[in-house]
Amino acid sequence: LVKMTGKETIEQPVCALFTALGVHFGHLVEHLAGGSEEGKAECIEAVKLFSEAAKKGLALPDRSSTLRHAWAADAVGEALWKAGEALDGQAWAAEHIAPLVAALTATAEKVAANPLAASGGSGTLDAHVGLALTLHAQSSSSADSDRLFSLVTDAEKSLVLWDKVFHKSTGVREALWLLRCAQVLYQRGSNDKRLGELLMWVVCRMPEASRRVAHGALDTLTAMAAADAARLWKLLERSVVAELAAGRQPVGGSSWRDVLAAIAGGHCEQHAKQTLLVSMALAAHYPAATGEAGSLGRQSGLWISLAQRVGVDPADMCYERLDELLQVARQAMADDTKTADVTAASALVRDLVFIGGESVAQRVLEIAHDEVDPAALKAVTDEDIAVWQTPADQLHTDPLATKGAAATASKNVRGKTSDDV
């Protein structure tokens, strides 16, 4: 396989070839990292052969960028990402693997100095692989990882977080390595709001997103939530709500139910679970999330299922955190020009009444009584009341019957003057 790598330049065969090479390399790394002595010498010799070829591949010039990207992402990157900390302290890894990570780290530092100088999203692919591996694999030195972390997170024109960079990353490989970069930055402590924008761009807006990208995004969110779900939601909330309010759906066959469940199912201290559910309550009731666009008459069940997922009884939420939940709804209804917000808040109140029954309904009526504007109440007409009393699946006035009545009236007034009509 190594001997074949220099004989193919067409992109699809190259990707297939290097994917196969990466799988074989991954098996060697896994076998050696496991500490087995069986065939150890032969495996180390094969890793040495691979490493020598990979160092040359990672140093290829821009005119051979297809091969260089394949070496970085498919052959080297995938195997080392899966190995992770298993390589730490291994003598053979320090000799044959560390130089590969160092080469990718150098590429990341070089591109980070001027990300847009790279030609398109694929031009930053090597750098994204280097960043992800440097912060993820312990075979790289702490000084390298600290320096690269600061270089990426402190810069306004960031290698990862700048929208002009990640908007160009439109391929499957580019998206997956962007997600991995976001994951390692988060795990290293970054709370940059641009992380949320990046993640939601991949989830909802990435062109030509595939099922593989959708699964990769869910895997990334799950891994990030496993560290701290409440912190992740705080990072994502603004971007998630913006996408929901705009009515956008996750691409690649995923759904908002999947996305919100991945976040809510992460690690969270017991006392913080209810707080997390309060903060996610409005998002879980947007029509884009529930799949009930335009429906005001049914309970969504999504927020209830999220509560059950984290081991919280929704009824307990109604009794213990009712005022906070109603305050969320009231704030969303404050600006009635934001239709999606008002619809989500109405659905939230409806779910709370459904769960808590008469006591919750009475509390809602008390709030409405205190806040209703008498002047606005006087403006309500009999027609408004009749429309509100009409069942959700019916029209108050049949437009066909109205049109027929108008036509009949027109026939009855023929011959009269315009003033009489």
XYZ file of C-alpha atoms in Angstrom:
421
model
C 0.000 0.000 0.000
C 2.805 2.436 0.844
C 4.462 1.780 -2.512
C 1.186 2.525 -4.314
C 0.652 5.917 -2.674
C 2.801 7.845 -5.106
C 1.247 6.358 -8.229
C -2.298 7.705 -7.960
C -3.414 11.336 -8.176
C -7.161 11.130 -8.900
C -8.986 12.127 -5.717
C -11.460 9.259 -5.257
C -8.914 6.419 -5.715
C -6.492 8.354 -3.504
C -9.044 8.586 -0.694
C -9.853 4.878 -0.955
C -6.179 3.911 -0.988
C -5.236 6.074 1.984
C -8.304 5.015 3.933
C -7.164 1.403 3.538
C -3.635 2.397 4.536
C -4.981 4.217 7.591
C -6.999 1.169 8.658
C -3.910 -1.074 8.492
C -1.825 1.503 10.350
C -4.567 1.803 12.962
C -4.515 -1.944 13.586
C -0.740 -1.836 14.087
C -1.029 1.064 16.526
C -3.849 -0.624 18.432
C -1.897 -3.883 18.694
C 1.240 -2.165 19.974
C -0.641 0.158 22.333
C -2.318 -2.877 23.870
C 1.058 -4.106 25.145
C 1.004 -7.465 23.394
C 4.431 -8.985 22.810
C 3.209 -11.226 19.993
C 4.694 -10.006 16.718
C 5.823 -6.781 18.385
C 9.093 -6.514 16.453
C 7.363 -6.979 13.096
C 4.670 -4.429 13.998
C 7.256 -1.828 15.035
C 9.142 -2.394 11.788
C 5.914 -1.856 9.814
C 5.151 1.324 11.786
C 8.681 2.541 11.026
C 8.155 1.943 7.302
C 4.829 3.777 7.449
C 6.285 6.668 9.435
C 9.123 7.244 6.973
C 6.690 7.349 4.059
C 4.224 9.540 5.973
C 6.874 12.145 6.810
C 7.571 12.531 3.095
C 3.846 12.654 2.327
C 3.162 15.370 4.898
C 5.961 17.483 3.383
C 4.582 17.387 -0.184
C 4.224 20.800 -1.893
C 0.900 22.481 -2.718
C 0.858 21.049 -6.238
C 0.469 17.637 -4.603
C -2.063 18.823 -2.011
C -4.492 15.952 -2.724
C -1.866 13.419 -1.655
C -0.737 15.525 1.302
C -4.312 15.890 2.606
C -4.847 12.148 2.225
C -1.711 11.405 4.224
C -2.739 13.839 6.954
C -6.437 13.061 7.348
C -6.956 9.502 6.133
C -3.682 7.663 6.739
C -2.224 9.355 9.838
C -5.036 11.318 11.433
C -7.772 8.708 11.777
C -5.533 6.106 13.427
C -3.947 8.545 15.890
C -7.284 10.155 16.800
C -8.682 6.757 17.754
C -5.527 5.827 19.671
C -5.592 9.015 21.766
C -3.884 8.727 25.128
C -3.042 5.041 24.577
C 0.220 6.166 22.941
C 1.377 8.113 25.970
C 4.625 6.750 27.391
C 5.232 4.250 24.581
C 8.876 4.252 23.435
C 8.042 3.153 19.870
C 5.427 5.948 19.639
C 7.938 8.545 20.786
C 10.338 7.403 18.065
C 7.995 6.873 15.120
C 4.681 8.631 15.870
C 5.731 11.822 17.658
C 7.595 13.163 14.557
C 4.379 12.870 12.526
C 2.372 14.814 15.116
C 5.171 17.387 15.303
C 5.048 17.876 11.519
C 1.278 18.415 11.635
C 1.657 20.762 14.614
C 4.122 22.871 12.637
C 1.654 23.024 9.742
C -1.115 24.142 12.109
C 1.047 26.941 13.547
C 2.057 28.081 10.074
C -1.508 28.193 8.717
C -2.870 29.754 11.936
C -0.755 32.835 11.284
C -2.826 33.570 8.147
C -5.737 31.105 7.729
C -7.221 32.692 4.606
C -3.945 32.318 2.756
C -4.738 28.598 2.475
C -6.628 27.798 -0.708
C -10.193 27.015 0.406
C -11.377 24.702 3.170
C -9.167 21.807 2.060
C -6.173 24.106 2.393
C -6.699 24.211 6.146
C -7.373 20.466 6.461
C -3.776 19.563 7.383
C -3.769 22.322 9.984
C -7.056 21.156 11.515
C -5.717 17.594 11.732
C -2.573 18.922 13.408
C -4.525 21.011 15.910
C -6.885 18.163 16.832
C -4.095 15.623 17.272
C -1.810 17.999 19.160
C -4.476 18.817 21.742
C -5.898 15.284 21.823
C -2.859 13.001 21.767
C -0.481 13.122 24.683
C 2.474 12.157 22.470
C 2.900 15.854 21.688
C 4.616 18.036 24.244
C 2.622 20.193 26.629
C 4.419 23.284 25.364
C 3.259 22.594 21.797
C -0.353 22.048 22.823
C -0.483 25.104 25.105
C 1.057 27.329 22.456
C -1.297 26.117 19.727
C -4.356 26.395 21.987
C -3.545 30.026 22.743
C -2.783 30.757 19.107
C -6.201 29.476 18.003
C -8.434 30.748 20.812
C -6.916 34.196 21.315
C -6.974 35.215 17.656
C -9.910 37.083 16.145
C -9.019 35.515 12.782
C -8.828 32.040 14.245
C -7.772 28.940 12.327
C -10.923 27.184 13.607
C -13.332 29.749 15.039
C -13.305 32.414 12.322
C -16.486 32.073 10.239
C -14.629 32.986 7.039
C -12.533 29.868 7.585
C -15.101 27.292 8.587
C -17.605 28.456 5.952
C -15.109 27.218 3.357
C -14.836 23.766 4.906
C -17.550 22.065 2.877
C -16.243 18.498 2.411
C -16.958 15.526 4.656
C -13.351 15.206 5.872
C -13.121 18.940 6.501
C -16.330 18.896 8.556
C -15.287 15.911 10.663
C -11.908 17.436 11.537
C -13.534 20.798 12.298
C -15.814 18.996 14.753
C -12.819 17.307 16.358
C -11.064 20.659 16.689
C -14.163 22.077 18.413
C -14.215 19.088 20.764
C -10.586 19.396 21.872
C -10.849 23.176 22.293
C -13.903 22.693 24.512
C -12.228 19.928 26.510
C -9.234 22.190 27.045
C -11.532 24.789 28.627
C -12.548 27.156 25.828
C -15.916 28.884 26.331
C -15.687 30.997 23.186
C -19.172 31.700 21.818
C -17.782 31.113 18.324
C -17.548 27.423 19.194
C -21.347 27.345 19.375
C -21.635 29.133 16.037
C -19.225 26.653 14.432
C -21.063 23.612 15.770
C -24.496 24.876 14.699
C -23.144 25.774 11.250
C -22.027 22.168 10.772
C -25.309 20.848 12.228
C -27.715 23.062 10.253
C -26.076 24.891 7.384
C -23.184 22.947 5.970
C -23.568 22.462 2.197
C -23.700 18.892 0.936
C -23.771 17.482 4.450
C -24.017 13.693 4.536
C -25.291 11.226 7.097
C -21.663 10.672 8.101
C -21.320 14.368 8.982
C -24.615 14.283 10.910
C -23.448 11.269 12.926
C -20.078 12.943 13.485
C -21.797 16.057 14.832
C -23.921 14.018 17.245
C -20.854 12.067 18.386
C -19.015 15.343 19.018
C -21.910 16.853 20.988
C -22.210 13.643 23.016
C -18.492 13.673 23.837
C -18.601 17.346 24.818
C -21.735 16.866 26.942
C -20.083 13.929 28.703
C -17.634 16.432 30.187
C -20.218 19.019 31.297
C -23.697 19.217 29.766
C -24.677 22.455 31.528
C -21.561 24.247 30.314
C -22.098 22.959 26.778
C -25.692 24.192 26.696
C -24.618 27.619 27.948
C -22.142 27.724 25.074
C -24.692 26.579 22.471
C -27.961 28.096 23.641
C -27.851 31.355 21.707
C -26.860 29.669 18.435
C -29.377 26.832 18.879
C -32.253 29.228 19.572
C -31.304 31.362 16.555
C -31.454 28.329 14.255
C -34.734 27.139 15.790
C -36.356 30.566 15.518
C -35.371 30.685 11.849
C -37.018 27.297 11.331
C -33.844 25.529 10.203
C -33.467 21.779 10.548
C -30.299 19.727 11.094
C -28.898 18.404 7.829
C -27.851 14.902 6.892
C -30.909 13.106 8.236
C -30.514 14.236 11.840
C -33.184 16.058 13.882
C -33.444 18.581 16.703
C -34.713 15.803 18.917
C -31.373 14.012 18.359
C -29.332 17.178 18.949
C -31.091 18.241 22.157
C -31.060 14.673 23.487
C -27.284 14.429 22.907
C -26.775 17.577 24.987
C -29.230 16.763 27.772
C -27.928 13.215 28.121
C -24.448 14.335 29.149
C -22.853 14.587 32.572
C -24.517 16.967 34.977
C -24.534 17.149 38.767
C -27.871 16.068 40.214
C -28.744 19.503 41.585
C -27.955 21.115 38.231
C -30.165 18.828 36.116
C -33.345 20.780 36.838
C -31.565 24.052 36.071
C -30.433 22.617 32.739
C -33.988 21.557 31.907
C -35.336 25.013 32.761
C -32.831 26.644 30.414
C -33.638 24.138 27.615
C -37.415 24.371 28.056
C -38.094 27.052 25.440
C -35.772 25.516 22.828
C -37.527 22.147 23.188
C -40.879 23.743 22.292
C -40.036 25.567 19.056
C -42.062 24.215 16.118
C -38.796 23.381 14.309
C -37.805 21.131 17.227
C -41.163 19.471 17.832
C -42.017 19.009 14.162
C -45.394 20.651 14.689
C -44.988 23.890 12.753
C -48.162 25.926 13.045
C -49.722 23.598 15.625
C -50.887 25.164 18.869
C -53.175 22.417 20.068
C -50.959 19.498 21.019
C -48.255 18.740 23.546
C -44.864 18.114 21.935
C -43.515 15.580 24.409
C -39.919 16.531 23.557
C -39.176 18.460 26.739
C -40.846 15.741 28.801
C -38.653 13.092 27.169
C -35.530 15.200 27.838
C -36.470 15.387 31.522
C -36.947 11.647 31.690
C -33.640 11.129 29.874
C -31.724 12.879 32.662
C -33.682 11.123 35.387
C -35.929 14.023 36.428
C -39.674 13.664 36.964
C -41.460 16.358 34.879
C -44.115 16.615 37.602
C -41.416 17.555 40.123
C -40.273 20.274 37.736
C -43.807 21.695 37.606
C -44.061 21.964 41.359
C -40.502 22.899 42.274
C -39.469 25.170 39.365
C -42.842 26.377 38.053
C -42.213 30.096 38.539
C -38.880 29.887 36.687
C -40.462 27.983 33.794
C -43.326 30.444 33.513
C -40.844 33.320 33.602
C -39.077 31.756 30.605
C -42.405 31.734 28.769
C -43.269 35.302 29.781
C -39.936 36.645 28.548
C -40.397 34.914 25.207
C -43.883 36.402 24.841
C -42.705 39.926 25.645
C -42.080 40.704 21.970
C -45.120 39.484 20.051
C -43.434 40.231 16.697
C -41.266 37.117 17.178
C -43.864 34.579 16.167
C -41.686 31.499 16.705
C -40.797 32.627 20.245
C -44.461 33.214 21.135
C -45.460 29.852 19.662
C -42.723 28.069 21.645
C -43.714 29.858 24.863
C -47.377 28.946 24.333
C -46.435 25.302 23.779
C -44.331 25.353 26.957
C -47.240 26.684 29.023
C -49.518 24.075 27.467
C -47.100 21.293 28.422
C -46.849 22.589 31.985
C -50.634 22.629 32.328
C -50.787 19.142 30.829
C -48.246 17.842 33.363
C -49.323 19.795 36.455
C -53.054 19.891 35.911
C -55.441 22.291 37.622
C -52.958 23.791 40.075
C -50.639 24.885 37.260
C -53.563 26.143 35.179
C -54.723 28.254 38.129
C -51.227 29.764 38.491
C -51.173 30.621 34.778
C -54.565 32.351 35.080
C -53.345 34.344 38.083
C -50.363 35.619 36.074
C -52.586 36.458 33.116
C -55.010 38.321 35.378
C -52.201 40.418 36.848
C -50.594 41.252 33.520
C -53.530 41.753 31.144
C -53.962 45.300 29.832
C -57.579 46.497 30.304
C -57.281 48.790 27.279
C -56.172 45.890 25.114
C -58.991 43.743 26.501
C -61.550 46.310 25.422
C -60.202 46.052 21.865
C -61.137 42.354 21.658
C -64.125 41.903 19.333
C -66.790 39.235 19.107
C -65.090 38.130 15.897
C -61.795 37.577 17.781
C -63.551 35.474 20.407
C -65.346 33.429 17.759
C -62.045 32.731 15.997
C -60.349 31.634 19.243
C -63.261 29.321 20.036
C -63.026 27.630 16.630
C -61.297 24.184 16.859
C -57.695 24.110 15.623
C -58.510 22.015 12.548
C -61.421 24.199 11.380
C -61.892 27.642 9.862
C -64.141 30.169 11.560
C -65.510 31.252 8.195
C -65.764 29.018 5.136
C -64.180 31.056 2.303
C -66.129 29.136 -0.371
C -69.459 29.780 1.341
C -68.551 33.444 1.773
C -67.638 33.728 -1.908
C -70.948 32.080 -2.908
C -72.946 34.407 -0.699
C -71.172 37.397 -2.192
C -71.965 36.208 -5.735
C -75.649 35.731 -4.861
C -75.829 39.183 -3.331
C -74.300 40.622 -6.490
C -77.028 39.048 -8.655
C -79.787 40.449 -6.405
C -78.648 44.059 -6.812
C -78.612 44.238 -10.619
C -80.422 47.271 -11.920
C -79.895 49.293 -8.734
C -77.767 52.381 -8.613
C -74.259 52.235 -7.258
C -75.342 54.270 -4.236
C -78.065 51.737 -3.417
C -75.581 48.875 -3.748
